[in-house]
Short mmCIF file of C-alpha atoms and ligand atoms in Angstrom, two decimals:
data_model
loop_
_atom_site.label_atom_id
_atom_site.label_comp_id
_atom_site.label_asym_id
_atom_site.label_seq_id
_atom_site.Cartn_x
_atom_site.Cartn_y
_atom_site.Cartn_z
CA MET A 1 33.09 -33.67 -82.20
CA THR A 2 29.73 -34.81 -80.87
CA SER A 3 29.87 -37.75 -78.53
CA ARG A 4 28.07 -40.87 -79.73
CA VAL A 5 27.13 -41.97 -76.25
CA SER A 6 24.82 -39.26 -75.04
CA PRO A 7 25.17 -37.86 -71.52
CA GLN A 8 23.35 -39.49 -68.62
CA VAL A 9 20.14 -37.44 -68.97
CA ILE A 10 16.49 -38.36 -69.66
CA PRO A 11 15.14 -37.03 -71.96
CA ARG A 12 18.20 -37.29 -74.18
CA VAL A 13 19.95 -33.98 -74.74
CA GLY A 14 20.44 -32.50 -78.21
CA SER A 15 24.14 -32.23 -78.88
CA SER A 16 26.99 -32.68 -76.46
CA HIS A 17 30.76 -32.40 -76.33
CA PRO A 18 32.56 -34.07 -73.45
CA ALA A 19 35.60 -32.48 -71.80
CA GLU A 20 38.14 -33.47 -69.18
CA GLY A 21 37.43 -33.12 -65.50
CA ARG A 22 34.51 -32.75 -63.15
CA PHE A 23 32.61 -29.91 -61.54
CA PRO A 24 32.33 -30.60 -57.79
CA LEU A 25 28.63 -29.89 -57.17
CA GLY A 26 27.86 -29.82 -53.46
CA ARG A 27 25.39 -28.27 -51.03
CA GLY A 28 27.59 -25.20 -50.71
CA THR A 29 27.95 -24.58 -54.44
CA ARG A 30 27.19 -20.94 -55.17
CA VAL A 31 24.55 -19.92 -57.70
CA SER A 32 24.56 -16.54 -59.38
CA GLY A 33 22.42 -14.82 -61.99
CA PRO A 34 18.68 -14.60 -62.63
CA HIS A 35 16.39 -17.21 -61.02
CA ALA A 36 19.22 -18.36 -58.76
CA GLU A 37 16.82 -19.23 -55.96
CA THR A 38 14.81 -21.62 -58.16
CA ALA A 39 18.04 -23.31 -59.19
CA ARG A 40 19.12 -23.68 -55.57
CA ASP A 41 15.72 -25.18 -54.68
CA LEU A 42 15.83 -27.70 -57.53
CA LEU A 43 19.39 -28.72 -56.69
CA GLY A 44 18.87 -28.74 -52.93
CA LEU A 45 21.66 -26.23 -52.34
CA ASP A 46 22.20 -23.99 -49.33
CA ALA A 47 21.69 -20.28 -49.68
CA GLY A 48 24.89 -18.28 -49.16
CA GLY A 49 27.13 -21.29 -49.80
CA ASP A 50 30.88 -20.77 -50.18
CA GLY A 51 31.70 -23.46 -52.68
CA PRO A 52 32.85 -25.69 -54.10
CA GLY A 53 32.36 -24.14 -57.53
CA GLU A 54 29.79 -21.78 -58.91
CA ILE A 55 26.74 -22.21 -61.11
CA VAL A 56 26.26 -19.18 -63.32
CA LEU A 57 22.82 -18.53 -64.83
CA ARG A 58 22.91 -16.22 -67.82
CA LEU A 59 20.24 -14.76 -70.07
CA VAL A 60 21.28 -14.68 -73.69
CA THR A 61 19.73 -13.67 -77.00
CA ASP A 62 19.93 -16.73 -79.21
CA PRO A 63 16.79 -17.29 -81.29
CA SER A 64 17.86 -20.85 -82.07
CA LEU A 65 17.31 -21.78 -78.41
CA GLY A 66 13.66 -20.73 -78.47
CA GLU A 67 11.88 -20.19 -75.16
CA GLU A 68 12.93 -23.44 -73.57
CA GLY A 69 16.33 -24.36 -74.99
CA TYR A 70 19.59 -23.89 -73.10
CA VAL A 71 23.33 -24.32 -73.36
CA LEU A 72 25.09 -25.87 -70.39
CA THR A 73 28.87 -25.54 -70.19
CA VAL A 74 30.47 -27.44 -67.34
CA ALA A 75 34.10 -26.75 -66.39
CA PRO A 76 35.94 -27.77 -63.20
CA GLU A 77 35.31 -24.43 -61.44
CA GLU A 78 32.10 -23.26 -63.04
CA ALA A 79 28.89 -24.54 -64.65
CA VAL A 80 27.27 -21.95 -66.92
CA ILE A 81 23.66 -22.24 -68.06
CA ALA A 82 22.65 -19.86 -70.83
CA ALA A 83 19.06 -19.47 -72.01
CA ALA A 84 16.56 -16.88 -73.17
CA GLY A 85 14.55 -16.96 -69.97
CA ALA A 86 13.40 -18.76 -66.86
CA ALA A 87 12.16 -21.87 -68.72
CA GLY A 88 15.44 -22.64 -70.45
CA LEU A 89 17.47 -21.91 -67.34
CA ARG A 90 15.27 -24.29 -65.36
CA TRP A 91 15.67 -27.13 -67.87
CA GLY A 92 19.40 -26.55 -67.82
CA VAL A 93 19.35 -26.92 -64.05
CA GLN A 94 17.38 -30.18 -64.37
CA THR A 95 20.04 -31.46 -66.76
CA LEU A 96 22.78 -30.50 -64.32
CA ARG A 97 20.85 -32.28 -61.57
CA GLN A 98 20.67 -35.50 -63.57
CA LEU A 99 24.32 -35.30 -64.61
CA HIS A 100 25.38 -35.10 -60.97
CA GLY A 101 27.02 -38.41 -60.17
CA PRO A 102 29.73 -39.69 -57.85
CA GLY A 103 32.59 -37.20 -57.89
CA GLY A 104 30.53 -34.37 -59.38
CA VAL A 105 29.29 -33.40 -62.81
CA PRO A 106 31.31 -34.48 -65.86
CA CYS A 107 32.70 -31.50 -67.78
CA GLY A 108 31.55 -30.71 -71.28
CA THR A 109 28.98 -28.76 -73.23
CA VAL A 110 25.33 -29.58 -73.85
CA ARG A 111 23.06 -27.75 -76.26
CA ASP A 112 19.47 -28.79 -75.87
CA VAL A 113 16.20 -27.59 -77.42
CA PRO A 114 12.85 -29.39 -77.08
CA ARG A 115 11.23 -30.95 -80.10
CA TYR A 116 7.70 -30.07 -78.96
CA ALA A 117 6.28 -27.10 -77.08
CA TRP A 118 3.60 -29.29 -75.41
CA ARG A 119 4.97 -32.11 -73.30
CA GLY A 120 2.28 -33.31 -70.98
CA VAL A 121 1.07 -35.85 -68.50
CA MET A 122 -2.62 -36.35 -67.73
CA ILE A 123 -3.50 -37.52 -64.24
CA ASP A 124 -7.04 -38.67 -63.50
CA VAL A 125 -8.07 -37.30 -60.12
CA ALA A 126 -11.77 -37.87 -60.83
CA ARG A 127 -11.83 -41.67 -60.52
CA TRP A 128 -9.76 -41.41 -57.34
CA TRP A 129 -9.16 -38.24 -55.39
CA ARG A 130 -5.45 -37.87 -54.72
CA PRO A 131 -3.78 -35.74 -52.05
CA VAL A 132 -2.28 -32.41 -53.05
CA SER A 133 1.06 -33.71 -51.71
CA PHE A 134 0.86 -36.45 -54.35
CA LEU A 135 0.22 -33.88 -57.08
CA ARG A 136 3.18 -31.80 -55.92
CA ALA A 137 5.40 -34.87 -55.97
CA TYR A 138 4.30 -35.50 -59.55
CA VAL A 139 4.95 -31.89 -60.51
CA ASP A 140 8.52 -32.44 -59.26
CA LEU A 141 8.83 -35.64 -61.29
CA LEU A 142 7.40 -33.98 -64.39
CA SER A 143 9.80 -31.08 -64.08
CA LEU A 144 12.74 -33.44 -63.61
CA HIS A 145 11.87 -34.98 -66.98
CA LYS A 146 11.20 -31.62 -68.65
CA PHE A 147 7.44 -32.08 -69.02
CA ASN A 148 5.71 -28.72 -69.04
CA VAL A 149 2.00 -29.60 -68.80
CA LEU A 150 0.18 -31.33 -65.95
CA HIS A 151 -3.29 -32.08 -67.29
CA LEU A 152 -5.72 -32.68 -64.41
CA HIS A 153 -8.83 -34.67 -65.29
CA LEU A 154 -10.95 -33.06 -62.58
CA THR A 155 -14.41 -34.46 -63.20
CA ASP A 156 -16.02 -37.63 -64.45
CA ASP A 157 -19.01 -39.89 -63.87
CA GLN A 158 -17.42 -41.16 -60.65
CA GLY A 159 -16.49 -37.86 -59.03
CA TRP A 160 -16.36 -34.07 -59.26
CA ARG A 161 -13.19 -32.67 -57.66
CA PHE A 162 -13.20 -28.93 -58.45
CA GLU A 163 -14.75 -26.52 -55.94
CA VAL A 164 -17.28 -24.29 -57.73
CA ARG A 165 -18.42 -21.54 -55.38
CA GLY A 166 -21.56 -20.79 -57.35
CA HIS A 167 -22.63 -24.45 -57.32
CA PRO A 168 -21.52 -25.94 -53.98
CA ARG A 169 -23.55 -29.11 -54.45
CA LEU A 170 -21.04 -30.20 -57.09
CA THR A 171 -18.56 -31.02 -54.35
CA GLU A 172 -21.00 -31.54 -51.46
CA ILE A 173 -22.69 -34.33 -53.41
CA GLY A 174 -20.68 -34.89 -56.57
CA ALA A 175 -17.31 -35.44 -54.87
CA HIS A 176 -18.48 -38.57 -53.05
CA ARG A 177 -19.54 -42.01 -54.17
CA ALA A 178 -20.93 -44.85 -52.13
CA GLU A 179 -18.36 -47.44 -53.15
CA SER A 180 -15.97 -48.47 -55.90
CA PRO A 181 -15.32 -51.57 -57.95
CA ALA A 182 -13.19 -54.25 -56.33
CA GLY A 183 -11.02 -56.10 -58.80
CA HIS A 184 -11.73 -55.72 -62.49
CA ALA A 185 -15.02 -53.99 -63.30
CA ARG A 186 -16.19 -57.02 -65.29
CA GLU A 187 -16.20 -59.07 -62.07
CA GLY A 188 -19.06 -56.89 -60.78
CA ARG A 189 -17.71 -56.81 -57.21
CA PHE A 190 -17.67 -53.66 -55.05
CA ASP A 191 -15.58 -52.64 -52.07
CA GLY A 192 -18.42 -51.29 -49.92
CA THR A 193 -16.26 -48.30 -48.99
CA PRO A 194 -17.30 -44.71 -49.65
CA HIS A 195 -14.75 -42.65 -51.53
CA GLY A 196 -14.56 -38.91 -51.92
CA GLY A 197 -12.59 -35.72 -51.92
CA PHE A 198 -12.19 -32.50 -53.80
CA TYR A 199 -9.77 -29.59 -54.18
CA THR A 200 -10.57 -26.13 -52.93
CA GLN A 201 -9.81 -23.26 -55.26
CA ARG A 202 -7.16 -22.14 -52.82
CA GLU A 203 -5.42 -25.53 -52.92
CA LEU A 204 -5.49 -25.47 -56.70
CA ARG A 205 -4.11 -21.93 -56.89
CA ASP A 206 -1.25 -23.03 -54.64
CA LEU A 207 -0.66 -26.05 -56.86
CA VAL A 208 -0.67 -23.83 -59.96
CA ASP A 209 1.99 -21.60 -58.34
CA TYR A 210 4.05 -24.56 -57.20
CA ALA A 211 3.97 -26.02 -60.70
CA ALA A 212 4.71 -22.70 -62.41
CA ALA A 213 7.86 -22.32 -60.33
CA ARG A 214 8.95 -25.68 -61.77
CA GLY A 215 8.08 -24.91 -65.36
CA VAL A 216 4.81 -26.83 -65.39
CA THR A 217 1.47 -25.37 -66.49
CA VAL A 218 -1.58 -27.01 -64.96
CA LEU A 219 -4.19 -27.69 -67.65
CA PRO A 220 -7.62 -28.21 -66.06
CA GLU A 221 -10.18 -30.50 -67.65
CA ILE A 222 -13.89 -30.47 -66.91
CA GLU A 223 -15.88 -33.08 -68.81
CA PHE A 224 -18.84 -31.83 -70.88
CA PRO A 225 -21.40 -33.03 -71.92
CA GLY A 226 -20.71 -36.73 -71.24
CA HIS A 227 -18.74 -38.27 -68.38
CA SER A 228 -20.80 -35.94 -66.22
CA GLN A 229 -22.90 -38.24 -64.06
CA ALA A 230 -21.38 -36.86 -60.84
CA ALA A 231 -22.52 -33.35 -61.83
CA ILE A 232 -26.00 -34.64 -62.68
CA ALA A 233 -26.18 -36.46 -59.34
CA ALA A 234 -25.33 -33.18 -57.61
CA CYS A 235 -27.60 -30.98 -59.75
CA PRO A 236 -30.35 -33.17 -61.22
CA TRP A 237 -31.62 -30.24 -63.31
CA LEU A 238 -28.52 -30.74 -65.49
CA GLY A 239 -29.78 -34.13 -66.62
CA HIS A 240 -32.84 -35.75 -68.12
CA PRO A 241 -35.87 -37.23 -66.38
CA SER A 242 -34.84 -40.63 -65.12
CA ALA A 243 -36.88 -43.44 -63.60
CA THR A 244 -34.29 -43.82 -60.85
CA PRO A 245 -32.38 -40.92 -59.25
CA VAL A 246 -28.93 -40.52 -60.72
CA GLU A 247 -26.15 -41.09 -58.19
CA VAL A 248 -22.44 -40.54 -58.46
CA ARG A 249 -21.44 -43.56 -60.48
CA THR A 250 -19.86 -46.43 -58.54
CA SER A 251 -18.80 -48.63 -61.45
CA TRP A 252 -16.23 -47.90 -64.14
CA GLY A 253 -17.28 -47.59 -67.77
CA ILE A 254 -19.26 -44.85 -69.48
CA SER A 255 -22.51 -43.47 -68.14
CA SER A 256 -25.54 -43.18 -70.38
CA HIS A 257 -26.39 -39.89 -68.65
CA VAL A 258 -25.36 -36.67 -70.36
CA LEU A 259 -26.02 -32.99 -69.71
CA ASN A 260 -29.22 -31.65 -71.20
CA VAL A 261 -29.11 -28.80 -73.70
CA GLY A 262 -31.31 -26.29 -71.92
CA ASP A 263 -30.39 -22.69 -71.18
CA ARG A 264 -29.84 -23.45 -67.51
CA ALA A 265 -27.31 -26.21 -68.28
CA ALA A 266 -25.53 -23.87 -70.70
CA GLY A 267 -25.40 -21.19 -68.00
CA PHE A 268 -24.03 -23.75 -65.57
CA ALA A 269 -21.23 -24.60 -67.97
CA ARG A 270 -20.34 -20.93 -68.34
CA ASP A 271 -20.30 -20.50 -64.55
CA VAL A 272 -17.95 -23.45 -64.16
CA LEU A 273 -15.61 -22.23 -66.89
CA ASP A 274 -15.58 -18.73 -65.38
CA GLU A 275 -14.47 -20.05 -62.00
CA LEU A 276 -12.08 -22.53 -63.60
CA SER A 277 -10.41 -19.80 -65.66
CA ASP A 278 -10.13 -17.67 -62.58
CA VAL A 279 -8.18 -20.39 -60.75
CA PHE A 280 -6.08 -21.71 -63.64
CA PRO A 281 -4.14 -19.15 -65.69
CA SER A 282 -3.44 -21.74 -68.41
CA ARG A 283 -4.08 -20.40 -71.91
CA PHE A 284 -5.72 -23.76 -72.68
CA VAL A 285 -8.74 -25.26 -70.95
CA HIS A 286 -9.84 -28.84 -71.65
CA ILE A 287 -13.58 -29.34 -72.01
CA GLY A 288 -13.59 -33.14 -72.38
CA GLY A 289 -16.02 -33.98 -75.15
CA ASP A 290 -15.28 -37.70 -75.42
CA GLU A 291 -17.58 -40.71 -75.42
CA VAL A 292 -20.90 -38.89 -75.43
CA ARG A 293 -23.90 -41.22 -75.36
CA GLY A 294 -26.68 -39.38 -77.11
CA ASP A 295 -29.64 -41.64 -76.21
CA GLU A 296 -31.17 -39.17 -73.78
CA TRP A 297 -31.04 -36.38 -76.37
CA ALA A 298 -32.71 -38.61 -78.95
CA THR A 299 -35.88 -38.78 -76.84
CA SER A 300 -35.83 -35.32 -75.24
CA PRO A 301 -38.34 -32.68 -76.41
CA GLU A 302 -35.95 -29.99 -75.15
CA ALA A 303 -33.18 -31.45 -77.30
CA ALA A 304 -35.53 -31.52 -80.29
CA ARG A 305 -36.25 -27.83 -79.76
CA ARG A 306 -32.55 -27.02 -79.53
CA VAL A 307 -31.87 -29.00 -82.71
CA ALA A 308 -34.58 -27.01 -84.51
CA ASP A 309 -33.54 -23.62 -83.11
CA ALA A 310 -29.86 -24.15 -83.87
CA GLY A 311 -30.59 -25.60 -87.30
CA LEU A 312 -28.76 -28.84 -86.52
CA ALA A 313 -28.99 -32.06 -88.53
CA GLY A 314 -30.22 -34.10 -85.55
CA PRO A 315 -29.71 -34.83 -81.86
CA ALA A 316 -26.24 -36.31 -82.40
CA ALA A 317 -25.13 -32.87 -83.55
CA LEU A 318 -25.77 -31.55 -80.04
CA HIS A 319 -22.34 -32.95 -79.19
CA GLY A 320 -20.86 -30.28 -81.46
CA TRP A 321 -23.34 -27.65 -80.21
CA TRP A 322 -21.88 -28.19 -76.74
CA GLY A 323 -18.34 -27.97 -78.07
CA ARG A 324 -18.96 -24.69 -79.86
CA LEU A 325 -20.76 -23.19 -76.88
CA LEU A 326 -17.86 -24.00 -74.55
CA ALA A 327 -15.17 -22.92 -77.01
CA ASP A 328 -16.98 -19.63 -77.69
CA HIS A 329 -17.26 -18.90 -74.01
CA LEU A 330 -13.60 -19.70 -73.40
CA ARG A 331 -12.61 -17.49 -76.33
CA GLY A 332 -14.42 -14.66 -74.59
CA LEU A 333 -12.30 -15.36 -71.52
CA GLY A 334 -9.15 -15.22 -73.61
CA ARG A 335 -8.65 -18.99 -73.50
CA ARG A 336 -8.46 -21.80 -76.03
CA ALA A 337 -10.58 -24.91 -75.74
CA VAL A 338 -8.98 -28.34 -75.93
CA ALA A 339 -11.15 -31.41 -76.53
CA TRP A 340 -10.73 -35.14 -77.04
CA ASP A 341 -10.83 -36.07 -80.71
CA ASP A 342 -14.43 -37.35 -80.57
CA MET A 343 -15.29 -33.69 -81.03
CA LEU A 344 -13.67 -33.80 -84.45
CA ASP A 345 -16.72 -35.64 -85.78
CA HIS A 346 -19.03 -32.82 -84.68
CA ASP A 347 -17.95 -29.68 -86.48
CA PRO A 348 -15.66 -28.14 -83.86
CA PRO A 349 -14.48 -24.54 -84.20
CA GLU A 350 -11.17 -24.35 -85.99
CA ASP A 351 -9.36 -22.84 -83.00
CA MET A 352 -10.17 -25.88 -80.85
CA VAL A 353 -7.07 -27.90 -79.98
CA ILE A 354 -7.69 -31.58 -80.57
CA MET A 355 -6.26 -34.18 -78.25
CA ALA A 356 -6.06 -37.23 -80.48
CA TRP A 357 -6.53 -40.36 -78.39
CA ARG A 358 -8.49 -42.91 -80.41
CA GLY A 359 -5.56 -43.80 -82.63
CA VAL A 360 -2.61 -42.45 -84.56
CA ASP A 361 -4.94 -41.88 -87.53
CA ARG A 362 -6.83 -39.28 -85.47
CA ILE A 363 -3.71 -37.12 -85.33
CA GLU A 364 -3.68 -36.90 -89.12
CA ALA A 365 -7.43 -36.40 -89.29
CA ALA A 366 -7.29 -33.48 -86.87
CA LEU A 367 -4.35 -31.90 -88.68
CA ARG A 368 -6.14 -32.27 -92.02
CA ALA A 369 -9.15 -30.51 -90.54
CA GLY A 370 -6.89 -27.57 -89.70
CA HIS A 371 -6.59 -28.02 -85.93
CA GLU A 372 -3.66 -27.76 -83.62
CA VAL A 373 -3.14 -31.22 -82.18
CA VAL A 374 -1.78 -32.86 -79.08
CA ALA A 375 -0.89 -36.47 -79.83
CA ALA A 376 -2.22 -38.76 -77.12
CA PRO A 377 -2.97 -42.03 -78.94
CA HIS A 378 -3.99 -44.80 -76.57
CA THR A 379 -1.82 -47.20 -78.53
CA HIS A 380 1.33 -45.40 -77.37
CA THR A 381 0.56 -43.01 -74.52
CA TYR A 382 -2.03 -44.66 -72.22
CA LEU A 383 0.20 -45.64 -69.36
CA ASP A 384 -2.75 -46.97 -67.37
CA TYR A 385 -2.54 -49.90 -69.81
CA ALA A 386 -0.54 -52.81 -68.42
CA GLU A 387 3.03 -52.95 -69.60
CA SER A 388 2.86 -56.68 -70.30
CA ASP A 389 0.19 -59.35 -70.53
CA ALA A 390 2.21 -61.92 -68.63
CA PRO A 391 0.74 -63.36 -65.43
CA GLY A 392 1.61 -61.36 -62.34
CA GLU A 393 0.78 -57.91 -63.65
CA PRO A 394 -1.70 -56.01 -61.51
CA VAL A 395 -5.28 -55.61 -62.77
CA SER A 396 -5.34 -53.01 -65.53
CA ILE A 397 -7.88 -51.58 -67.90
CA ALA A 398 -6.12 -52.81 -71.05
CA GLY A 399 -2.74 -53.56 -72.52
CA PRO A 400 -0.11 -54.59 -73.11
CA LEU A 401 1.77 -51.41 -73.87
CA PRO A 402 5.47 -52.21 -73.57
CA LEU A 403 8.13 -49.62 -72.81
CA GLU A 404 9.64 -50.09 -76.27
CA THR A 405 6.34 -49.20 -77.96
CA VAL A 406 6.00 -46.07 -75.86
CA TYR A 407 9.59 -45.12 -76.60
CA GLY A 408 9.14 -45.71 -80.32
CA PHE A 409 6.24 -43.29 -80.74
CA ASP A 410 6.89 -40.44 -83.14
CA ALA A 411 4.09 -37.87 -83.20
CA GLY A 412 5.37 -36.31 -86.44
CA GLY A 413 6.47 -32.81 -87.18
CA ALA A 414 3.15 -30.99 -87.31
CA VAL A 415 1.69 -31.40 -83.82
CA LEU A 416 1.89 -29.08 -80.83
CA GLY A 417 3.22 -31.95 -78.84
CA THR A 418 2.41 -35.17 -77.09
CA GLN A 419 1.44 -36.39 -73.66
CA ALA A 420 1.04 -39.45 -71.47
CA GLN A 421 -2.31 -40.47 -69.99
CA LEU A 422 -2.72 -41.98 -66.52
CA TRP A 423 -6.41 -42.82 -66.32
CA GLY A 424 -7.24 -43.70 -62.77
CA GLU A 425 -9.71 -46.57 -62.61
CA TYR A 426 -7.15 -49.19 -61.65
CA LEU A 427 -4.52 -46.86 -60.20
CA PRO A 428 -6.08 -45.84 -56.88
CA THR A 429 -2.88 -45.26 -54.92
CA ARG A 430 0.47 -43.53 -55.41
CA GLU A 431 2.12 -46.93 -55.45
CA ARG A 432 -0.10 -48.26 -58.24
CA LEU A 433 0.19 -45.08 -60.24
CA ASP A 434 4.00 -45.03 -59.89
CA TYR A 435 4.14 -48.63 -61.08
CA ASN A 436 2.26 -47.86 -64.28
CA ALA A 437 3.85 -44.47 -64.83
CA PHE A 438 7.51 -45.37 -64.46
CA PRO A 439 9.67 -46.05 -66.23
CA ARG A 440 7.40 -45.57 -69.26
CA LEU A 441 7.02 -41.88 -68.44
CA CYS A 442 10.75 -41.57 -69.07
CA ALA A 443 10.11 -42.88 -72.59
CA VAL A 444 7.29 -40.37 -73.15
CA ALA A 445 9.57 -37.60 -71.90
CA GLU A 446 12.08 -38.55 -74.54
CA ALA A 447 9.43 -38.84 -77.27
CA ALA A 448 8.26 -35.35 -76.32
CA TRP A 449 11.59 -33.57 -75.90
CA SER A 450 14.20 -35.34 -78.01
CA SER A 451 14.56 -35.81 -81.73
CA GLY A 452 15.44 -39.26 -83.04
CA ARG A 453 15.39 -42.54 -81.17
CA ASP A 454 18.07 -44.94 -80.02
CA LEU A 455 16.56 -47.68 -77.88
CA GLY A 456 19.94 -49.08 -76.84
CA ASP A 457 21.20 -45.71 -75.69
CA PHE A 458 17.88 -45.01 -73.93
CA THR A 459 18.00 -48.34 -72.12
CA ARG A 460 21.54 -47.64 -70.94
CA ARG A 461 20.56 -44.21 -69.65
CA LEU A 462 17.37 -45.54 -68.10
CA THR A 463 19.26 -48.18 -66.12
CA ALA A 464 21.53 -45.48 -64.72
CA HIS A 465 18.51 -43.20 -64.07
CA LEU A 466 16.61 -45.68 -61.88
CA PRO A 467 18.70 -45.02 -58.73
CA LEU A 468 17.63 -41.36 -58.94
CA LEU A 469 13.99 -42.48 -59.09
CA ASP A 470 14.71 -44.73 -56.09
CA ARG A 471 16.10 -41.77 -54.15
CA LEU A 472 12.97 -39.80 -55.01
CA GLY A 473 10.78 -42.60 -53.64
CA VAL A 474 9.23 -43.60 -56.98
CA ARG A 475 7.85 -47.17 -56.85
CA TYR A 476 8.51 -47.83 -60.50
CA ARG A 477 8.05 -51.13 -62.29
CA ARG A 478 11.42 -52.85 -62.16
CA PRO A 479 12.77 -54.63 -65.21
CA HIS A 480 12.53 -57.97 -63.36
CA ASP A 481 8.83 -57.36 -62.72
CA GLU A 482 8.37 -58.63 -66.30
CA GLY A 483 5.79 -61.33 -65.98
CA ALA A 484 6.91 -62.39 -62.47
C1 ACM B 501 -10.66 -41.24 -73.38
O1 ACM B 501 -9.82 -42.13 -73.15
N1 ACM B 501 -11.95 -41.48 -73.25
C2 ACM B 501 -10.26 -39.90 -73.77
#
């Protein structure tokens, strides 16, 4: 018999059968089998413990579990996690961790397989640089909720955060801006405070390793050919002649400056992708591709030459020219390009993964065009949007996007997966980001991992989950924060 009330785990587990008794998980609980050390780390257990109880990790051949599924069988003396490999074992451990309550872990069996292979969270580190310790803390939180992709938005008009050894000016100049908006951008006020920071390749490699040990792949994103004002400020030869020198942008919103389409800019892009691919082993690399303002191309003789040479319909088609150039280069590096769905309007190569953000309809459009798709519609997954429009909410870019709407999102059966977006403009600190991220990220986790929806059951589990978030120091938005 399958229990109707699902176990106290977010995202909701597949099927479960309760049994009598409890497994007394404690610091001294032994762990045996493959990847025992990872399990001990995640559970905070001592090495060489002498009980109570034993956690047994076991590799099994069961095609129905896939790469990430697991079976967890909890009995009073022993908790057995069976999976095909490290990923499934790790998710089983995260389930055990969440099930751990007063008096131990309730006995029973859980069989759990993710709905989607891609379960991501995008964090914008371009608008505000964030400490590596912050990123590690988020890796831990992602792993707890069985997310397997941390998408880092590393560059934008307001900052370039990725060390490129062949182009040091990108971080010397591009990682710093003179000031930032104060209050909402439409108020036109500025804080008068310089902001900057970047990540060395070494720091990023360490982050990649840290994340990999927790089942999370770091997906890097570099924005081409728009959202690139910081790069143009650092290397003016990437841009177009401008009456005023281009500086790292200090206001939010989209820059009118885009990369030019000359051979040197193309070579620059290849250099950046080479170094990026060297640091990030991810099979996928995100090349941005959204919100490209083509005005500079429309009046550029160099762009006109490129249009003619490449046999394009007009300057607007240079958006797609950029996309194909980047995707081709990544293919040569053994990687797959991912781009925001704006690229869909510009003849992208078929192997480009489309991240559909402009609306649910873009998911269908990308699938119809034959692409693999990550569903990221702003209507359901942009957690930088305010949760409510009642007075008392902090300044946000848009909204409202209530928890129930996020929870109710169903990306359909044909996509690679889905992910949450945490754009940074109005989330400069850990505290602000936590507030927007949680608890809605719990809802995205469930939309990404679990099949079916039961809002009542989710709400019950979420209420019981919040103390764990408290213990982990997450400054989530409390239910009573509604409106204030
Ligand atoms: C986006 O929100 N511009 C992808």
